[in-house]
Coordinates of C-alpha atoms and ligand atoms in Angstrom, one line a residue:
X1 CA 0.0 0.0 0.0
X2 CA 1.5 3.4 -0.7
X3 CA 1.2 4.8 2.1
X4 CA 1.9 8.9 1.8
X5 CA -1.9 9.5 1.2
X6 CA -2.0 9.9 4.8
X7 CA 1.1 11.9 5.4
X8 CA 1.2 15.3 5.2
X9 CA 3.4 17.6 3.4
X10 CA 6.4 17.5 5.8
X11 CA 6.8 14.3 6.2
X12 CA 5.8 13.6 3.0
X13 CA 9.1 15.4 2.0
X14 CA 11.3 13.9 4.9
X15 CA 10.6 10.2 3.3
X16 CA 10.7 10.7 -0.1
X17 CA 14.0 13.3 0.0
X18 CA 15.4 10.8 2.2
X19 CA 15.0 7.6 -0.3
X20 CA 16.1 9.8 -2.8
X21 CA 19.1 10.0 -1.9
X22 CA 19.9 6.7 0.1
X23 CA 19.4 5.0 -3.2
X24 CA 21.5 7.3 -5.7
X25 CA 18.0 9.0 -7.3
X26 CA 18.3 12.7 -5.9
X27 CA 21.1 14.7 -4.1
X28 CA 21.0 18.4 -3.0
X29 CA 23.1 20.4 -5.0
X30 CA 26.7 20.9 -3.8
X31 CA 25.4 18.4 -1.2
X32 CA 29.0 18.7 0.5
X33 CA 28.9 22.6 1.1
X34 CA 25.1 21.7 2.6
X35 CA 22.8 22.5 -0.5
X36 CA 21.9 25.2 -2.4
X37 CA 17.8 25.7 -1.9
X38 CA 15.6 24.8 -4.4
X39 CA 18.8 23.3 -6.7
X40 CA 19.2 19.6 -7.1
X41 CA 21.4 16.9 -8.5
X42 CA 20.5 13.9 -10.3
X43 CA 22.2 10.5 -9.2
X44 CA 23.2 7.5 -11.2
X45 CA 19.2 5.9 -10.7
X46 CA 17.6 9.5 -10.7
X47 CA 19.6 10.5 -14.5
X48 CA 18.3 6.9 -15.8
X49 CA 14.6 7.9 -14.8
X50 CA 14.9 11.0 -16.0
X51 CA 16.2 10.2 -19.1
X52 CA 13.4 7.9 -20.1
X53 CA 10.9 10.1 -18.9
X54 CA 12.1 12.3 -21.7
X55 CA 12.7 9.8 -24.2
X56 CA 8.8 8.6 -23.3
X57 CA 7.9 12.0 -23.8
X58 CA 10.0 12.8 -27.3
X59 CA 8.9 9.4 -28.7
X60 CA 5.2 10.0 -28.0
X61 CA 5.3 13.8 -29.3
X62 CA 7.8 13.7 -31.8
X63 CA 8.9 10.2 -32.8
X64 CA 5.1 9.3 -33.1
X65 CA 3.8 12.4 -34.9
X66 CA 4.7 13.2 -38.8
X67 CA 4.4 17.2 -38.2
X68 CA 6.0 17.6 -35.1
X69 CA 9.8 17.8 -35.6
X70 CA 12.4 19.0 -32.3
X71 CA 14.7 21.9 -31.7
X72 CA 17.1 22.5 -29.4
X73 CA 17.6 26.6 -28.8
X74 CA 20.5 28.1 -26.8
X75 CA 19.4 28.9 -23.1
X76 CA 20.6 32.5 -23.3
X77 CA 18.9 34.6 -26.0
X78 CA 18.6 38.3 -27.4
X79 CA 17.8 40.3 -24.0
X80 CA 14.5 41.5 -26.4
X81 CA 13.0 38.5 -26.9
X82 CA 11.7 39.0 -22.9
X83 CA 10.7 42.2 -23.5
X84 CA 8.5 40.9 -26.6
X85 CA 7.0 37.8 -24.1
X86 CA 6.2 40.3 -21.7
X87 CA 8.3 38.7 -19.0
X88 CA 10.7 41.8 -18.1
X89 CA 7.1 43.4 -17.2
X90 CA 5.1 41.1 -15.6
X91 CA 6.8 37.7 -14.9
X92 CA 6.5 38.5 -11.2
X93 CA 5.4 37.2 -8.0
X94 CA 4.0 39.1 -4.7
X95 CA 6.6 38.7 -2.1
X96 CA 6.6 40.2 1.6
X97 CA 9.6 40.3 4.0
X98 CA 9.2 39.6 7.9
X99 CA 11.4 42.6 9.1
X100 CA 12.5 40.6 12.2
X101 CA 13.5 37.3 10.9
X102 CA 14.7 39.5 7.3
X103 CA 13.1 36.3 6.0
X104 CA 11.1 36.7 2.5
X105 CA 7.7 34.9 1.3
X106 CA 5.5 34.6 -1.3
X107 CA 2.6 36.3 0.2
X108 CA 0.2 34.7 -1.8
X109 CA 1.6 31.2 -0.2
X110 CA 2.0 32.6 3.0
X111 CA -2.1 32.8 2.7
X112 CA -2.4 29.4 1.2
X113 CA -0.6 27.7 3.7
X114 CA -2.8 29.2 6.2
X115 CA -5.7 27.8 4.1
X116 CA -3.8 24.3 4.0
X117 CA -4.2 24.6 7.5
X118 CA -7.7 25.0 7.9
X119 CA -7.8 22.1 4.9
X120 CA -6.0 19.5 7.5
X121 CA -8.6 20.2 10.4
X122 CA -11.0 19.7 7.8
X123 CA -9.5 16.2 7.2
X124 CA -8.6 14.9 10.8
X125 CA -12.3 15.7 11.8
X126 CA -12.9 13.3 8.9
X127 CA -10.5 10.6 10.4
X128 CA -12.2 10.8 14.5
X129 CA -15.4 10.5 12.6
X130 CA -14.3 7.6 10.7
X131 CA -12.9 6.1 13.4
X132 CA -16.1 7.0 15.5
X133 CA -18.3 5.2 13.1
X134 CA -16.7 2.7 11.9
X135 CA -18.2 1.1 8.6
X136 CA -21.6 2.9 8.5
X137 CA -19.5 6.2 8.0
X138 CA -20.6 8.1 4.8
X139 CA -17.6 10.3 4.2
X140 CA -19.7 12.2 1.5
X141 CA -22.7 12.6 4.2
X142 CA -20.3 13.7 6.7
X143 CA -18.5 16.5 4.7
X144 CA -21.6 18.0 3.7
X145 CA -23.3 18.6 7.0
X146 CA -21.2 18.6 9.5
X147 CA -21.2 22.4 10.8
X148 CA -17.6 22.6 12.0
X149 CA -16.8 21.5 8.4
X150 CA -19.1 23.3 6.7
X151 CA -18.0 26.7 8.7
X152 CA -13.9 26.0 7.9
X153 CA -15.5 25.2 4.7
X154 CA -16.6 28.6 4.3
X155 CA -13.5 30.3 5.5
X156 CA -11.5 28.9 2.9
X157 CA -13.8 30.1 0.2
X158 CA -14.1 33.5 1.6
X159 CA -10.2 34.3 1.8
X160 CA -9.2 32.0 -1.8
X161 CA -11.9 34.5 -2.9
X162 CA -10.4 37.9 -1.5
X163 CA -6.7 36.4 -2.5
X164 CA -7.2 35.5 -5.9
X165 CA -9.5 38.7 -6.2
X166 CA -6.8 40.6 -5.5
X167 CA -3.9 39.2 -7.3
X168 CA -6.5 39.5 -10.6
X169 CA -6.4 43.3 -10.1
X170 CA -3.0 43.4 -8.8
X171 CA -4.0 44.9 -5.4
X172 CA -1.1 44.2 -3.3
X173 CA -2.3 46.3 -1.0
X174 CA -4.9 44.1 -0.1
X175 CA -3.2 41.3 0.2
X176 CA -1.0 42.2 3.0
X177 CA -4.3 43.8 4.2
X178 CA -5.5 40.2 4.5
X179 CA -2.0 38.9 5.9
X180 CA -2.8 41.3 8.7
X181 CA -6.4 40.4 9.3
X182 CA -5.9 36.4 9.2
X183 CA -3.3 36.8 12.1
X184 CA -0.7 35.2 10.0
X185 CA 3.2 34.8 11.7
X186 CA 6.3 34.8 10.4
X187 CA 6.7 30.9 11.0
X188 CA 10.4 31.6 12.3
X189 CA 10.2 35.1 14.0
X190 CA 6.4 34.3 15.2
X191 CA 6.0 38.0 14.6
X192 CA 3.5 40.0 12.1
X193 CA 5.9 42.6 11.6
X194 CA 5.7 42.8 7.8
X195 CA 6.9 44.5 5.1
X196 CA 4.7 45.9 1.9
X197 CA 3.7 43.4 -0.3
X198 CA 5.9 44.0 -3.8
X199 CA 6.3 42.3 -6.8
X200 CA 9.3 40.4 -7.8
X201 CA 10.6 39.6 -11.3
X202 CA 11.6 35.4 -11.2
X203 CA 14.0 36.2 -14.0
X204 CA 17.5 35.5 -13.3
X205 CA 20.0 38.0 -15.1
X206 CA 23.6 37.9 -15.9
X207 CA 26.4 40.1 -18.2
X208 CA 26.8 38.5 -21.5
X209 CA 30.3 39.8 -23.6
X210 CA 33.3 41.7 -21.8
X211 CA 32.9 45.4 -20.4
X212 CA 34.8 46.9 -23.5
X213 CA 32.9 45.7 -26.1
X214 CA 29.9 46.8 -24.1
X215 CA 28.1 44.6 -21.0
X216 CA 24.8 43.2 -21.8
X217 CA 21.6 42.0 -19.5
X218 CA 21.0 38.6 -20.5
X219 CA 18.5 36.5 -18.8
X220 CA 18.3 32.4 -18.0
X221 CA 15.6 31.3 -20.0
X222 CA 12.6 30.8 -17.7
X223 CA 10.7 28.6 -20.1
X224 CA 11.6 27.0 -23.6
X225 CA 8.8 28.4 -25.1
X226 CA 10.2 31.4 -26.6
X227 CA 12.9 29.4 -28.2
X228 CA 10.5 27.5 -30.4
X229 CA 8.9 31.0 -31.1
X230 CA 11.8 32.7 -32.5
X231 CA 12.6 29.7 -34.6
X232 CA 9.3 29.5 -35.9
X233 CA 9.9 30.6 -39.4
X234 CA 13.7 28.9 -39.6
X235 CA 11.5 25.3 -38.9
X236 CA 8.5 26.0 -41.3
X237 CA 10.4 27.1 -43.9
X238 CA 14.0 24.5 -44.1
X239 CA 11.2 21.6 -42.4
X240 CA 8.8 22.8 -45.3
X241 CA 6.2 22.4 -42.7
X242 CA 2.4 22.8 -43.4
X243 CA 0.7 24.0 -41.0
X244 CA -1.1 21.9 -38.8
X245 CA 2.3 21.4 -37.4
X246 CA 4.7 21.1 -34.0
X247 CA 8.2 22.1 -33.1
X248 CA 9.0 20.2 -29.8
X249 CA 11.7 20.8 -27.4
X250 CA 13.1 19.7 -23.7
X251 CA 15.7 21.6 -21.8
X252 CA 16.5 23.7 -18.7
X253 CA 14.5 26.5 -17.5
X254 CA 15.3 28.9 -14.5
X255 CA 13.3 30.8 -12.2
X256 CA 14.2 32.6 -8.8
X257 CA 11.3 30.9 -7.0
X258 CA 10.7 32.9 -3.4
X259 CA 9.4 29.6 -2.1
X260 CA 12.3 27.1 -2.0
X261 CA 11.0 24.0 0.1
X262 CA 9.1 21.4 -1.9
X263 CA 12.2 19.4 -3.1
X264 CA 11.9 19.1 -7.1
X265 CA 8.0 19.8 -7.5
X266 CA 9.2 24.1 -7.4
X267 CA 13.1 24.9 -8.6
X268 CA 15.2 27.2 -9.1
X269 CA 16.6 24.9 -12.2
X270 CA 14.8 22.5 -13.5
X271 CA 13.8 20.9 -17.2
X272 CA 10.2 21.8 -19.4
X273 CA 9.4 19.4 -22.1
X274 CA 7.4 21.5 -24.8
X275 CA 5.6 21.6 -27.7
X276 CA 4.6 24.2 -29.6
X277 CA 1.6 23.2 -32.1
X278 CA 0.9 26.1 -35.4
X279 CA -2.9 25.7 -36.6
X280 CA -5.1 28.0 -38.7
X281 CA -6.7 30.9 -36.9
X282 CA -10.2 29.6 -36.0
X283 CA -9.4 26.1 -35.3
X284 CA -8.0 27.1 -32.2
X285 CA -10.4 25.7 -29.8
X286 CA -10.4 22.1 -31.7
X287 CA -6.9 21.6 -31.6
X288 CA -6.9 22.8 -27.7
X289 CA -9.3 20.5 -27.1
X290 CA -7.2 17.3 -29.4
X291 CA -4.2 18.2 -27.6
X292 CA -5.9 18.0 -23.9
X293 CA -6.7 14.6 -24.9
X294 CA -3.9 13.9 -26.1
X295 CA -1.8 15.1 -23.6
X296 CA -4.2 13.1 -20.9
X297 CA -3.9 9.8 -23.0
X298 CA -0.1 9.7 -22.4
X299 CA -0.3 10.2 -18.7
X300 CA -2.6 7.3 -18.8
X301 CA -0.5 5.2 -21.3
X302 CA 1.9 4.3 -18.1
X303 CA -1.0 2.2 -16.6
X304 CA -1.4 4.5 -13.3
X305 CA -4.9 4.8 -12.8
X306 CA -7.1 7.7 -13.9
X307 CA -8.5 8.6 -10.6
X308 CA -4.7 10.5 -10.1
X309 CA -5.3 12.6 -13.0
X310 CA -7.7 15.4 -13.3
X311 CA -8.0 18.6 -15.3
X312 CA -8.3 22.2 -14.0
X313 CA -9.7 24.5 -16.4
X314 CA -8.7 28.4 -16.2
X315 CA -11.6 30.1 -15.7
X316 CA -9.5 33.2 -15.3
X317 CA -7.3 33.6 -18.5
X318 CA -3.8 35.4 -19.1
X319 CA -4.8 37.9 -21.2
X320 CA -3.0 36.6 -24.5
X321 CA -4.9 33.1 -24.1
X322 CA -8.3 32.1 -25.1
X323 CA -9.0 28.7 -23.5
X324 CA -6.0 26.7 -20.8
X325 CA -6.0 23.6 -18.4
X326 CA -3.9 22.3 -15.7
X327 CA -3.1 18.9 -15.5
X328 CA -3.1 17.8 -12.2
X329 CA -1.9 14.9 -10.5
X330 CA -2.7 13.5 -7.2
X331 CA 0.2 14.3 -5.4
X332 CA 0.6 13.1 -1.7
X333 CA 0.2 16.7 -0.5
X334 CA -2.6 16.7 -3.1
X335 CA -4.0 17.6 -6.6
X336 CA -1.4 20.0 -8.2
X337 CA -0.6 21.3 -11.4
X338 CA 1.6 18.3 -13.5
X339 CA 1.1 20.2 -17.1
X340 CA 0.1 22.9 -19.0
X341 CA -2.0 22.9 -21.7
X342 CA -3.0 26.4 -23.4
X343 CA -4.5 28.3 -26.5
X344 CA -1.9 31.2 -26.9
X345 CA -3.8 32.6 -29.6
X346 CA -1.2 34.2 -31.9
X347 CA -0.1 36.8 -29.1
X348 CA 4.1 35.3 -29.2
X349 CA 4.2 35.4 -32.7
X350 CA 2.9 38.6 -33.2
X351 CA 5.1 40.1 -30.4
X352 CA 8.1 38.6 -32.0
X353 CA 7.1 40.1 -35.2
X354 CA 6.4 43.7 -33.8
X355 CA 9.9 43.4 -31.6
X356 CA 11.8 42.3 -34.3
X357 CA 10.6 43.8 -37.4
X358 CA 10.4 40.6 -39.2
X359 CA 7.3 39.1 -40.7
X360 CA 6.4 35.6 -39.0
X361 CA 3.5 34.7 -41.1
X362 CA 2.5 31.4 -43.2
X363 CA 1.5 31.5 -46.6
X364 CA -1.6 28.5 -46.3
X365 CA -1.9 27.5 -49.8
X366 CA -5.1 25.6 -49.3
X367 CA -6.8 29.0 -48.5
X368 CA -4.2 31.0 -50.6
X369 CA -3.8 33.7 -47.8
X370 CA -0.9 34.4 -45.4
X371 CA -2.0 34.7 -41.8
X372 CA -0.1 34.9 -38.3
X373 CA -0.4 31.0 -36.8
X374 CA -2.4 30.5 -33.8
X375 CA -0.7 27.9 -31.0
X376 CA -1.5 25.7 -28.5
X377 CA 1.0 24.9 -26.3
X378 CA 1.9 21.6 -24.2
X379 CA 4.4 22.6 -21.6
X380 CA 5.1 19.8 -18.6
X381 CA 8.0 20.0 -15.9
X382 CA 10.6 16.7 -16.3
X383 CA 11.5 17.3 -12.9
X384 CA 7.7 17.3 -11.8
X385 CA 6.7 14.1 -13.7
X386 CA 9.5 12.6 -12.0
X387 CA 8.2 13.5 -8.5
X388 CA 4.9 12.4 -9.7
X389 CA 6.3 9.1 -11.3
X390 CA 8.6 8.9 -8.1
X391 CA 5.8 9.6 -4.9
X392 CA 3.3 7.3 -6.5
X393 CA 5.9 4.8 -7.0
X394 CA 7.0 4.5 -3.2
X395 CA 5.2 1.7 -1.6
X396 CA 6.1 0.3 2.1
X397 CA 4.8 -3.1 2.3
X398 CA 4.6 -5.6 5.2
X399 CA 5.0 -9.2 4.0
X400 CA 3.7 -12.5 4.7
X401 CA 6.6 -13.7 7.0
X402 CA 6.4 -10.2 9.1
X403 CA 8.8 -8.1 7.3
X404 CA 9.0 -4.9 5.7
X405 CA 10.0 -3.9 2.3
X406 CA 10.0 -0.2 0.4
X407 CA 9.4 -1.3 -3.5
X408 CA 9.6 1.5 -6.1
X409 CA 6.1 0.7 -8.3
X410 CA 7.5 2.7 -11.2
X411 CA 5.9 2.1 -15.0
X412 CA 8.2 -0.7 -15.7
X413 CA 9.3 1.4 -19.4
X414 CA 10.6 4.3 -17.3
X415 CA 12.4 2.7 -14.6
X416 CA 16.5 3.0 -14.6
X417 CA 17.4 -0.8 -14.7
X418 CA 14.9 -3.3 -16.4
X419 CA 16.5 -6.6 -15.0
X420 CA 19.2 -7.6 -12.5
X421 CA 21.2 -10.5 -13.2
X422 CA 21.6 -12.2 -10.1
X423 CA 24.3 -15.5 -9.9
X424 CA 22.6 -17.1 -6.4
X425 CA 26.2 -17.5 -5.7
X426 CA 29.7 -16.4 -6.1
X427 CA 31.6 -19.6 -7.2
X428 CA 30.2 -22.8 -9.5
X429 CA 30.9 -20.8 -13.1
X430 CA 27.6 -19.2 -12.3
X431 CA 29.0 -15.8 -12.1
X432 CA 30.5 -16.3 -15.6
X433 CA 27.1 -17.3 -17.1
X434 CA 25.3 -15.0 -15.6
X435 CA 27.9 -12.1 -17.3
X436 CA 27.1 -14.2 -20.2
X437 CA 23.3 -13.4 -20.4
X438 CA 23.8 -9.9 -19.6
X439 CA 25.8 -9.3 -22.4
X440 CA 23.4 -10.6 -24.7
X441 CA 20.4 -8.4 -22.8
X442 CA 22.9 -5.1 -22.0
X443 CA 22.6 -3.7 -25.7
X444 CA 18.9 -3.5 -25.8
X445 CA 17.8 -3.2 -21.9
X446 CA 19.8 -1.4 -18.9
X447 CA 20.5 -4.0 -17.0
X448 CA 22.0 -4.4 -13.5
X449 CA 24.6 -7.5 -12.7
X450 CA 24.8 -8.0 -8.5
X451 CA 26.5 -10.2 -6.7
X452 CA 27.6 -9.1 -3.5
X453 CA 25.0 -10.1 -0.4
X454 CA 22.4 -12.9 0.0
X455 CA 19.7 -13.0 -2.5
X456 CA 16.9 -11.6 -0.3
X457 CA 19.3 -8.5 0.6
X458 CA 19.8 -8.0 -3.6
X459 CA 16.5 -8.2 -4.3
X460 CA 15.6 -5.9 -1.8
X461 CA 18.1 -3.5 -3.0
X462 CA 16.6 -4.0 -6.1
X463 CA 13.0 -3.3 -5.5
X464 CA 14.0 0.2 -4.1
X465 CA 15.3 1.2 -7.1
X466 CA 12.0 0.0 -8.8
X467 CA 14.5 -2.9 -11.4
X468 CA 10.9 -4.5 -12.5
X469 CA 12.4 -7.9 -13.1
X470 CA 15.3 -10.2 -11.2
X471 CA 16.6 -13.1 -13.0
X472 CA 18.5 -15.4 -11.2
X473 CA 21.1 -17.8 -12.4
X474 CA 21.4 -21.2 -10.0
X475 CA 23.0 -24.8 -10.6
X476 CA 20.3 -25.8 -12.6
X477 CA 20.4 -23.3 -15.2
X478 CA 24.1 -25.0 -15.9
X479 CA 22.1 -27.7 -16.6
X480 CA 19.1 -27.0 -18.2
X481 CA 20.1 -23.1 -19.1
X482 CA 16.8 -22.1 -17.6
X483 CA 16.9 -19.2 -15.0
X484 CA 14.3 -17.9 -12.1
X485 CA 12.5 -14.3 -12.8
X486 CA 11.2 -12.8 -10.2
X487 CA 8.4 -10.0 -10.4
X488 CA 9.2 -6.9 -8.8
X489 CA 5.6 -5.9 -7.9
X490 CA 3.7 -9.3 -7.2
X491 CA 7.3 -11.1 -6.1
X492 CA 5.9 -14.4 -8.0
X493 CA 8.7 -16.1 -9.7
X494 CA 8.5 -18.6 -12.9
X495 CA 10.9 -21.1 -14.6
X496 CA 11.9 -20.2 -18.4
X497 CA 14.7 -20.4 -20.6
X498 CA 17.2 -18.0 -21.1
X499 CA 16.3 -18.0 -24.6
X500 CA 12.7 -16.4 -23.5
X501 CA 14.2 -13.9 -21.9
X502 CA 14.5 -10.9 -24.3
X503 CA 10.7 -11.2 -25.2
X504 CA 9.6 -11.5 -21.5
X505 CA 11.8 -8.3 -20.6
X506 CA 10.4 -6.4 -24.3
X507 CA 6.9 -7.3 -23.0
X508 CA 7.2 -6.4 -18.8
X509 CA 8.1 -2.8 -20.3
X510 CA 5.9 -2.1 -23.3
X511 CA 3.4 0.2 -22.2
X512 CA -0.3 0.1 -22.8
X513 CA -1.2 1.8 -25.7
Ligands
LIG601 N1 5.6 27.9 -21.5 C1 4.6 27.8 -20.5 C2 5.0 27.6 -19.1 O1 6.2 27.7 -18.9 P1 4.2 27.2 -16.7 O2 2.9 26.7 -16.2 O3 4.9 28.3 -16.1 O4 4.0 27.4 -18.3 C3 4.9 24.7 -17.3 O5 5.2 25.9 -16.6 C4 5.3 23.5 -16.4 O6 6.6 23.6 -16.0 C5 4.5 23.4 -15.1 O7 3.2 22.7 -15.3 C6 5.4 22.6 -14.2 O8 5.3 21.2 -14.5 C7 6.8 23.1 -14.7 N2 7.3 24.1 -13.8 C8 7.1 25.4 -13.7 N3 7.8 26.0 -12.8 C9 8.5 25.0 -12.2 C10 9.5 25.0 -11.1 N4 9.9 26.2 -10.5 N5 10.1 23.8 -10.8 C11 9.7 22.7 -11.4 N6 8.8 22.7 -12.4 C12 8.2 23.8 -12.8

C-alpha cells in the first residue's frame, strides 16, 4: 500500500527526500557545502529515470507524430525576446519580507498555507469520525453537513476568494491587508511585523560579452517556449512544414522561486518538455481540445490509474490566451498542477514580429492567404513528472513472514534498470554465465549485474530502485540453461529459458497503448 496519502506535506518530503538519496535517485546540489535551496542533482538511478521520462515524452510527441519535428535553442537569448514575451514586465510574484527574521515569502503562499491549515482540520475531523463510526460512515454525508466543516469550509472560500481577487487586479495592498487580518506569523520570527507586499521579477540576469565591447543583460531562459517561437519561421520554412504542425523541445529552465522548500516539485533549475503546435486561426479551440486529450492519454499510457489525473480548467485567463488547463496529479500533499495545456492565440508570434521587425506569417496555400499561426502549447515540468512518477511509486509493504520492504512501483518502461542479473552464488561458473546473459540483454535493456550479499538483501536493494524484473542464475540453469525471474511488484517467480528472456523483458516494459 502506498502509504503517503495519509502523510502530510512535511513528512511527506522527509521520506521521499530521504530515499532519494539513500538509493543514488536525488542529491541536494553541492550536497557537500550543505545544498543550495531549491537546486538539485540527479544521481546515477535519478539521471536513468529522467532520461526515459524524456525519451517517453520525445517518442510519443515527436517520434510518433509526422508534423512535429524538435529543436534544441541556446538557453541564453537576445535580451529583447523577454521584453516581446512580456516577461521583463510582468513575470513577477508578490513577495513580503518579515522585518524581524529578514526572511522573504511569497505572500500569496503565505495565505495558502494558512488555508492548508484549515484544509488539514477539515481532514482529521474526517478521520475521529471515521474512526467513530466505523463502517456505516458516509464520508460524502459527513463532509456535507457537518457544521464545524461546513464553517472552515466557508473560511476557505471566503479568503481563496479575497486572495485570488486581488492578485487578478493586482491589489497588493490588499493582500498584506489580508496577511494582517488572518493573524498570520512569520513561521520563524512568530512575529507580524511585515513589510509591503511587492512584486518580484523570477527572471535570473547575468552580463553576456566583456565590459569593452559593451556589457549586456541577458536572462536564464525561464521557459523553452520562446525558443521555439523565435525559430518558428527557420522550422517551417527549411522543415517545409504545413501547418497543422509542431516544433518540440526539452531543456533547462530557470526561475528565482521565493518559495524554496518542496524538493523538485518548485526549482530554481529544472527541465520543461514542450511543444509548440501552429494551426489556422479559427481552429484554435479544436486543436486545444485534441491536444488536452492527447496530452491526458499519455499520462494514462503508463498504466497508473485515472482517478490520479484530473484537469483544472482556467476560468481566469492570461490575457494573450483564449482557452488553458492544468493537469493535475494527485500528489501526496494533493492535486497540483503536473502540465500545462493552453490556447496562446497568436499573441508570441505577433510580439516577436512587432519586436523584431520581421514578418512571422505562413502563406496557407489551401486558402491562398498568409496569416499569423495560432498555438497551443503543451508545456510539462521533467523534474515534476519525475516527483509524480517517483511519490506514487514508493510503496512500504509488510509481508507475509512479518517483514517490511519499500518497493519503487515505477511504470516498468521508465524505470533505470529493467533486469538484475543475479548468480545465487559467487563460485560454481555461475557468475561467468550470468555475465554471459547480460551481455546478450545489456545492448537492448539497462541491465544491472549484482553479486555481493544474500539474495533476499539484492532483491531488496533491487526493489527500491524499482529494477521491475530479477533473473537469477542457479546450478540448474548450468544444466538446463533455464533461469528464475522474479516479479518486482507481485514477487511471483516462474521457470523459463534463457532464450525467452528478451521477449519477457520487451513485454514487462511495453506500455499500454
Ligand atoms: N511555457 C509555458 C510555461 O512555462 P508554466 O505553467 O509556467 O508554463 C509549465 O510551466 C510547467 O513547468 C508546469 O506545469 C510545471 O510542471 C513546470 N514548472 C514550472 N515552474 C517550475 C519550477 N519552478 N520547478 C519545477 N517545475 C516547474
Amino acid at each position: 500500500m502506498n502509504n503517503f496519502k495519509t502523510m502530510n506535506q512535511e513528512e511527506f518530503f522527509k521520506k521521499i527526500t530521504a530515499h532519494a538519496k539513500e538509493y543514488g535517485f536525488i542529491f541536494p546540489s553541492s550536497d557537500i557545502y550543505d545544498g543550495l535551496a531549491a537546486v538539485y542533482d540527479y544521481g546515477q538511478n535519478g539521471v536513468e529515470l529522467k532520461k526515459n521520462i524524456r525519451e517517453y515524452w520525445w517518442k510519443a510527441m515527436v517520434q510518433m507524430h509526422e508534423n512535429i519535428v524538435g529543436l534544441d535553442a541556446a538557453i541564453f537569448m537576445h535580451p529583447t525576446v523577454w521584453k516581446a514575451s512580456g516577461h521583463v514586465d510582468a513575470f513577477n510574484d508578490p513577495m513580503i519580507d518579515n522585518k524581524d527574521s529578514k526572511k522573504r515569502y511569497r505572500a500569496d503562499v503565505l495565505v495558502e498555507d494558512y488555508m492548508a491549515k484549515i484544509e488539514e482540520k477539515i481532514n482529521k475531523e474526517v478521520e475521529k469520525a471515521k474512526k467513530r463510526f466505523g463502517d456505516a460512515f458516509n464520508e460524502e454525508q459527513f463532509v456535507t453537513t457537518n457544521a464545524r466543516v461546513l464553517e472552515w469550509k466557508k473560511e476557505i472560500e471566503t479568503i481563496s476568494h479575497r486572495l485570488y481577487g486581488a492578485m487578478e487586479k493586482n491589489d497588493l495592498a490588499d493582500i498584506k491587508k489580508l496577511i494582517e487580518d488572518l493573524g498570520i506569523v512569520c513561521p520563524i520570527s512568530g512575529t507580524r511585523n511585515w513589510t509591503d507586499v511587492r512584486q518580484f521579477n523570477l527572471m535570473f540576469a547575468t552580463q553576456i560579452g566583456s565590459l569593452a565591447e559593451g556589457a549586456n543583460t541577458v536572462y536564464l531562459r525561464p521557459e523553452t517556449a520562446q525558443g521555439i517561437f523565435v525559430n518558428y519561421l527557420n522550422v517551417q520554412k527549411t522543415g517545409r512544414m504545413k501547418i497543422p504542425f509542431g516544433i518540440a523541445q526539452t531543456g533547462k529552465a530557470f526561475r528565482n522561486e521565493i518559495v524554496a522548500r518542496q524538493f523538485i516539485f518548485r526549482m530554481r533549475e529544472f527541465e520543461q518538455m514542450e511543444m509548440q503546435f501552429f494551426v489556422r486561426p479559427g481552429t484554435e479551440i479544436e486543436w486545444f481540445k485534441k491536444w488536452k486529450e492527447e496530452r491526458l492519454k499519455w499520462h494514462l499510457s503508463l498504466g497508473i490509474p485515472a482517478e490520479n489525473y484530473r484537469f483544472h480548467d482556467h476560468e481566469k485567463l492570461a490575457h494573450y490566451a483564449n482557452a488553458a488547463t492544468d493537469i493535475e496529479f494527485n500528489f501526496p500533499f494533493g492535486f497540483k498542477e503536473l502540465e500545462g495545456v493552453h490556447s496562446r492565440t497568436d499573441y508570441d508570434l505577433s510580439r516577436h514580429a512587432e519586436f523584431s521587425g520581421k514578418k512571422l506569417q505562413y502563406f496557407d496555400p489551401e486558402t491562398n492567404e498568409s496569416y499569423t499561426p495560432y498555438v497551443i502549447e503543451t508545456s510539462i515540468g521533467l523534474d515534476r513528472m519525475f516527483l509524480a512518477m517517483f511519490s506514487y511509486a514508493y510503496t512500504e509493504e509488510k509481508l507475509e513472514d512479518g517483514s517490511e520492504r519499500v518497493v519503487m512501483k515505477l511504470p516498468p518502461i521508465l524505470a533505470p534498470y529493467k533486469v538484475a542479473i543475479l548468480p545465487l552464488v559467487k563460485k560454481d561458473g555461475l557468475p561467468e554465465k550470468a555475465r554471459e546473459i547480460m551481455d546478450n540483454l545489456q545492448y537492448d535493456f539497462m541491465c544491472q549485474y549484482e553479486e555481493k550479499d544474500s539474495i533476499g538483501k539484492r532483491y531488496r536493494r533491487q526493489d527500491a530502485i524499482g529494477t521491475p524484473l530479477c533473473v537469477t542464475v542457479d546450478n540448474q540453469t548450468l544444466e538446463d540453461n533455464t533461469v528464475t525471474v522474479r516479479d518486482r511488484d507481485t514477487m511471483e517467480q516462474i521457470r523459463v529459458n534463457v532464450d525467452e528472456l528478451h521477449e519477457i523483458i520487451r513485454k514487462k516494459i511495453s506500455p499500454k497503448r
